[in-house]
Every structure is written in structure tokens, then in C-alpha cells.
PDB file of C-alpha atoms in Angstrom:
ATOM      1  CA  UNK C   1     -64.461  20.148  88.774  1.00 64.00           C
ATOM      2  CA  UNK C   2     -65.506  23.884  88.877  1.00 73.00           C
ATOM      3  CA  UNK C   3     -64.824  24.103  84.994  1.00 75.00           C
ATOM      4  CA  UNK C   4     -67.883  21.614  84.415  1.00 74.00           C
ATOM      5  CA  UNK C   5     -70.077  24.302  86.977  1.00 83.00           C
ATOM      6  CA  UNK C   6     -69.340  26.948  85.149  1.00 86.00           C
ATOM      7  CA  UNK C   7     -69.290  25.832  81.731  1.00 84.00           C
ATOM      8  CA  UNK C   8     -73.017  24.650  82.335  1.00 87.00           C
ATOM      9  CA  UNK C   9     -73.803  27.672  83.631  1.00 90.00           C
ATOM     10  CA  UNK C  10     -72.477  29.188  80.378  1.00 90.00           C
ATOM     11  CA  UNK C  11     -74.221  26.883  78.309  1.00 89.00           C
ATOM     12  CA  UNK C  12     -77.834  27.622  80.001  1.00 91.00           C
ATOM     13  CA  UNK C  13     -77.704  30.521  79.976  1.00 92.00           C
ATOM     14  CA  UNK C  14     -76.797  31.240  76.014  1.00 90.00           C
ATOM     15  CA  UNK C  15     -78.915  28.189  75.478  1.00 89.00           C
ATOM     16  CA  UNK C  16     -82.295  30.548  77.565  1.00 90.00           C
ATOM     17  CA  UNK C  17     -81.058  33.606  75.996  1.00 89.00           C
ATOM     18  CA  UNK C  18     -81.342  31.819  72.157  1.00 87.00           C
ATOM     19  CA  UNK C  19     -84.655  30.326  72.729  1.00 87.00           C
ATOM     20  CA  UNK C  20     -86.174  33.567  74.697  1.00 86.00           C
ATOM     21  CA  UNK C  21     -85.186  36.072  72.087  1.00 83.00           C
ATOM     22  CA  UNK C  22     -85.244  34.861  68.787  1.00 75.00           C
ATOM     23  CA  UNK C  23     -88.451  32.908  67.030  1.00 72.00           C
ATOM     24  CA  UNK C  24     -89.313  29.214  67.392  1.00 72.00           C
ATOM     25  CA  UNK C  25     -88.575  26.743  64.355  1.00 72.00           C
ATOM     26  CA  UNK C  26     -85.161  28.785  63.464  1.00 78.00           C
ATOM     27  CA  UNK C  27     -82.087  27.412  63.544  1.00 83.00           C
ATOM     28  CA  UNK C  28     -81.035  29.422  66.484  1.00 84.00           C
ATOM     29  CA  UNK C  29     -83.394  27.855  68.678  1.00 85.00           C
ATOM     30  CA  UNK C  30     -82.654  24.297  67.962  1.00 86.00           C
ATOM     31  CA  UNK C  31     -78.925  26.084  68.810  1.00 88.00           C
ATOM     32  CA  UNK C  32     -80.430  27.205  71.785  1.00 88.00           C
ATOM     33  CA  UNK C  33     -81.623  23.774  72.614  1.00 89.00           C
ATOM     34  CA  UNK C  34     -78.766  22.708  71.743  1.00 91.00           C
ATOM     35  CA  UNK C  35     -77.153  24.156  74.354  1.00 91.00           C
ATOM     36  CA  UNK C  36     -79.780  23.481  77.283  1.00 91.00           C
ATOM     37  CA  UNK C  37     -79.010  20.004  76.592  1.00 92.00           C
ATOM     38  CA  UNK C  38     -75.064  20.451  76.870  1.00 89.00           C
ATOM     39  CA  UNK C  39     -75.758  22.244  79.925  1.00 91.00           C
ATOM     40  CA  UNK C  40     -77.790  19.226  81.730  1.00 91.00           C
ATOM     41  CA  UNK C  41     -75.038  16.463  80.908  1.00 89.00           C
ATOM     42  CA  UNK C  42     -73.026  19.258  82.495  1.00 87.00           C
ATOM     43  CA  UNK C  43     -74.999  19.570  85.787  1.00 88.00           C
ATOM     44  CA  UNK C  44     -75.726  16.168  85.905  1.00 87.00           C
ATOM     45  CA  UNK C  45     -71.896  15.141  85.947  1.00 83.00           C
ATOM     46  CA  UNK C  46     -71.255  17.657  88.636  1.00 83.00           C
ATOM     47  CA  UNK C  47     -73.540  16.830  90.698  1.00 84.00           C
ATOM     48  CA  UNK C  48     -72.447  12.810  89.985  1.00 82.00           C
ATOM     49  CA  UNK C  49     -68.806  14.236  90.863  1.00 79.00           C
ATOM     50  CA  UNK C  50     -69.828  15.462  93.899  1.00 79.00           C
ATOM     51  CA  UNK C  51     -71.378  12.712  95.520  1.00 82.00           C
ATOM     52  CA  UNK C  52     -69.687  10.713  98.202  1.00 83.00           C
ATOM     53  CA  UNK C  53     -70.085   7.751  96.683  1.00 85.00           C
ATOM     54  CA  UNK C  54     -68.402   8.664  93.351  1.00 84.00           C
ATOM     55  CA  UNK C  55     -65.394  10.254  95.287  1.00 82.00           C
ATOM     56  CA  UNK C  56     -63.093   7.573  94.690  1.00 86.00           C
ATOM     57  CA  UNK C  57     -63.935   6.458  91.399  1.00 86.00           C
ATOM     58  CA  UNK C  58     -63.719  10.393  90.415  1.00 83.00           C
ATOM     59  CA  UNK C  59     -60.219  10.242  91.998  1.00 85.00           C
ATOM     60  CA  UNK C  60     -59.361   7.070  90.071  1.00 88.00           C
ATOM     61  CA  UNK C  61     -60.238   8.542  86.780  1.00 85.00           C
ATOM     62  CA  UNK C  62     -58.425  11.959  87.187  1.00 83.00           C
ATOM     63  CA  UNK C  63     -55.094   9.597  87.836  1.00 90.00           C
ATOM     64  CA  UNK C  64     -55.471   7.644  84.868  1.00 89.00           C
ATOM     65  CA  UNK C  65     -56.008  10.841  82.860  1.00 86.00           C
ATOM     66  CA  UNK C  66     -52.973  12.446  84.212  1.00 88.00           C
ATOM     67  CA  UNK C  67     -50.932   9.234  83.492  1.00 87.00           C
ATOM     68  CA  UNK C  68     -52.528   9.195  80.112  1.00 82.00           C
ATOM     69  CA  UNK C  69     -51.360  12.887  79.142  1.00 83.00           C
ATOM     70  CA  UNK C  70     -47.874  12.194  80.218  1.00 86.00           C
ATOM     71  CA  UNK C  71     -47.664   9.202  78.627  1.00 83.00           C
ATOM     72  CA  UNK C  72     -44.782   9.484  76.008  1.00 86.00           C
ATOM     73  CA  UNK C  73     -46.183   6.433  73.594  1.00 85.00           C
ATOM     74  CA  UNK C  74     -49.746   8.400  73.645  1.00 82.00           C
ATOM     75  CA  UNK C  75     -48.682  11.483  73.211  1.00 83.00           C
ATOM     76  CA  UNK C  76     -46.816  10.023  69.886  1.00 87.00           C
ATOM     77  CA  UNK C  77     -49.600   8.378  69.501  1.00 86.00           C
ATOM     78  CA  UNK C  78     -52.176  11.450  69.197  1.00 83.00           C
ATOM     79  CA  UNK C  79     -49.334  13.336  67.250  1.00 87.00           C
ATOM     80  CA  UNK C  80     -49.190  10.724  64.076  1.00 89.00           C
ATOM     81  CA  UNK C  81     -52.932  10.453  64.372  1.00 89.00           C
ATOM     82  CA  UNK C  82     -53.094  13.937  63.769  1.00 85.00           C
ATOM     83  CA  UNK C  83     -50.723  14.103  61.004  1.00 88.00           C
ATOM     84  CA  UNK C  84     -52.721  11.197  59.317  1.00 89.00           C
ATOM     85  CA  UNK C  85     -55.967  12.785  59.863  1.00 87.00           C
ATOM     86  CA  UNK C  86     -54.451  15.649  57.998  1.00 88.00           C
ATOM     87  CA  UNK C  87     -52.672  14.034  55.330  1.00 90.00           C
ATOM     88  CA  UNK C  88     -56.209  12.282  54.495  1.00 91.00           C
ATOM     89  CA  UNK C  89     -58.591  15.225  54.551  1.00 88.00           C
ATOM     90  CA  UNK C  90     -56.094  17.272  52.556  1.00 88.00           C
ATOM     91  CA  UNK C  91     -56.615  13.950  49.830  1.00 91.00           C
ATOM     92  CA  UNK C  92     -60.284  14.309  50.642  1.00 90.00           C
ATOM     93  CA  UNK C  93     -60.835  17.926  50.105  1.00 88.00           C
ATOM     94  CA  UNK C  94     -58.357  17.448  46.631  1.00 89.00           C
ATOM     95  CA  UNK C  95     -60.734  15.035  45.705  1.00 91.00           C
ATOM     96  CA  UNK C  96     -64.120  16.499  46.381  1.00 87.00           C
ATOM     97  CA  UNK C  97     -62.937  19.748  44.632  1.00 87.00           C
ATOM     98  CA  UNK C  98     -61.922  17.682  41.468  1.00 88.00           C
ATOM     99  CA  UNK C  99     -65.292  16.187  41.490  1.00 88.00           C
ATOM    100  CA  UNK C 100     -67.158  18.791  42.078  1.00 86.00           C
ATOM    101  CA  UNK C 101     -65.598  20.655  39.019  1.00 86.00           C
ATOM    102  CA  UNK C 102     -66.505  17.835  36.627  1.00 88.00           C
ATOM    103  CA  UNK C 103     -70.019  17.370  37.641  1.00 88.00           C
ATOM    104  CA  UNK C 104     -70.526  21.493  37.154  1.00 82.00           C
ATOM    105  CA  UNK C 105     -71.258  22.645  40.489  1.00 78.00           C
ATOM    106  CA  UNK C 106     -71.994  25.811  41.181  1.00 84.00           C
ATOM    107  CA  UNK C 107     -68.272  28.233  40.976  1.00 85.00           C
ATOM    108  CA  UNK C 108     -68.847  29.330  45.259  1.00 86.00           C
ATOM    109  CA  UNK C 109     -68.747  25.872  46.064  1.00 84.00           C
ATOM    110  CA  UNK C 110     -65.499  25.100  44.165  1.00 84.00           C
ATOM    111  CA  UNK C 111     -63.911  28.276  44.808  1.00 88.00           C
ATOM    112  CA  UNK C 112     -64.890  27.687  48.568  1.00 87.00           C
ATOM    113  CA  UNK C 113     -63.275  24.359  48.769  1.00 85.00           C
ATOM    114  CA  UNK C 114     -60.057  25.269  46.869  1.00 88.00           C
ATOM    115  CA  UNK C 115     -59.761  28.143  49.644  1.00 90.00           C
ATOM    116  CA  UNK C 116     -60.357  25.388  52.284  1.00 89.00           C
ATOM    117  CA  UNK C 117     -57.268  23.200  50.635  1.00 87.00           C
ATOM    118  CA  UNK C 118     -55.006  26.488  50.684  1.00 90.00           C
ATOM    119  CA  UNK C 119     -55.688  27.720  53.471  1.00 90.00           C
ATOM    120  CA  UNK C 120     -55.168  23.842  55.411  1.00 87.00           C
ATOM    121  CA  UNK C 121     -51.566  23.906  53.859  1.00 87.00           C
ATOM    122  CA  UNK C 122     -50.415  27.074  54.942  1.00 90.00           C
ATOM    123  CA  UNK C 123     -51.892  26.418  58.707  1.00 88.00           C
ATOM    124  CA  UNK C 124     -49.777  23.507  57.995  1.00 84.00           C
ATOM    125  CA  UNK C 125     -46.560  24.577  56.899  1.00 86.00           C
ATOM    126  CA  UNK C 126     -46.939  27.904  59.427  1.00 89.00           C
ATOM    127  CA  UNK C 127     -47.001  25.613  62.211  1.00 86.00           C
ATOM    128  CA  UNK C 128     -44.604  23.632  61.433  1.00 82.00           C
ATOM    129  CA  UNK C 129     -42.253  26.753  60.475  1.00 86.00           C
ATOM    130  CA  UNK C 130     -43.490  27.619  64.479  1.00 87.00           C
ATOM    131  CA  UNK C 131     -42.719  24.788  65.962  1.00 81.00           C
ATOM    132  CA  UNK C 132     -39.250  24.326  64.488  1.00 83.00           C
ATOM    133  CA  UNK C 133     -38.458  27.812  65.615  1.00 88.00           C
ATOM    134  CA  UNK C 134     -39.774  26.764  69.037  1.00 83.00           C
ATOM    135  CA  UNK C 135     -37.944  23.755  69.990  1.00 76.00           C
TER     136      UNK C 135
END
């Protein structure tokens, strides 16, 4: 409950500091707004938390969330979700690069996404590598 408190305090604050200090209209103030607004939802579902009224749903939902993290058929669940999600935006990426090479775009952009792709298979295989080691 405290980590909402002060992660809207963090958020206000970098979100004043951006829009005090640099210029209106550049992209670090709409950042800045950004932020302001992440830092209200933040508040406002603190202060929601905290009221009596709320106290038992509040308790209801941290349960469910703790059964829901220890739950072995979710937790396989989120695991071969993330394995597909990886398998397809490593096909994605492949793709993308090979069309971006036959329509001519410009050699950063290619050279950017084939780093992307390389880079995604060796987080890949170094985790793995880890987490074989680990268990």
C-alpha cells in the first residue's frame, strides 16, 4: 500500500520538475504530463485503499492476487505466454527487417533492427544458459 504513496510521490515530482524546467510544446513536457497523470491514478487509488469502506474489498483482492501468483497452472501459464510472445516478435522483427531491405529503407533503420533480432537471441539463449545453471 505504501509502494503506491511513494511511487506517486515519485511520479509528481519528476512529472513538476519536467514541466518547470524545460520549454512547453517539447516532448519532455508532454513526459512531464505524462507523469502528473500517473501520479493522480496513484493518489487516487491510495486514498480509495484507505477508506473504510474499501477495506474489505482491498483485502479480498490482495488474497486473490496472492492465490493467483502461487498458482502452479498460471504461473505455466504466463511462462508459455512468454515464450510465444517471443517466438512471434523474433518472426516479426525477421520479417520487418526483410521488408524493409526490399523497399530501400534507409541502412540505420535496417542495421538497427538486425541489432534488435541479435541482440533478442542472445538475451534469449543467455537466460536460458542462466537458468539451467540455476535450477
Amino acid at each position: 500500500m505504501k509502494k503506491n504513496l511513494v511511487l506517486a510521490s515519485l511520479l509528481f515530482i519528476c512529472g513538476i520538475s519536467f514541466i518547470t524546467i524545460l520549454p512547453n510544446g517539447s516532448i519532455f513536457f508532454e513526459i512531464g504530463c505524462g507523469f502528473l497523470g500517473g501520479a493522480i491514478v496513484n493518489f487516487y487509488k491510495y486514498i480509495y485503499i484507505l477508506n473504510p469502506k474499501n477495506k474489505l474489498q482491498y483485502e479480498e483482492h490482495l488474497k486473490t492476487e496472492q492465490n493467483n501468483l502461487k498458482d502452479e497452472r498460471k504461473i505455466m501459464l504466463r511462462e508459455k505466454s512468454g515464450r510465444i510472445t517471443y517466438i512471434i516478435m523474433f518472426v516479426v522483427l525477421t520479417i520487418l527487417n526483410i521488408v524493409f531491405t526490399f523497399i530501400g529503407g534507409d541502412k540505420w533503420i535496417i542495421i538497427t533492427l538486425w541489432v534488435v533480432i541479435a541482440f533478442k537471441y542472445i538475451c534469449g539463449v543467455a537466460v536460458f544458459y542462466y537458468l539451467a545453471k540455476k535450477m
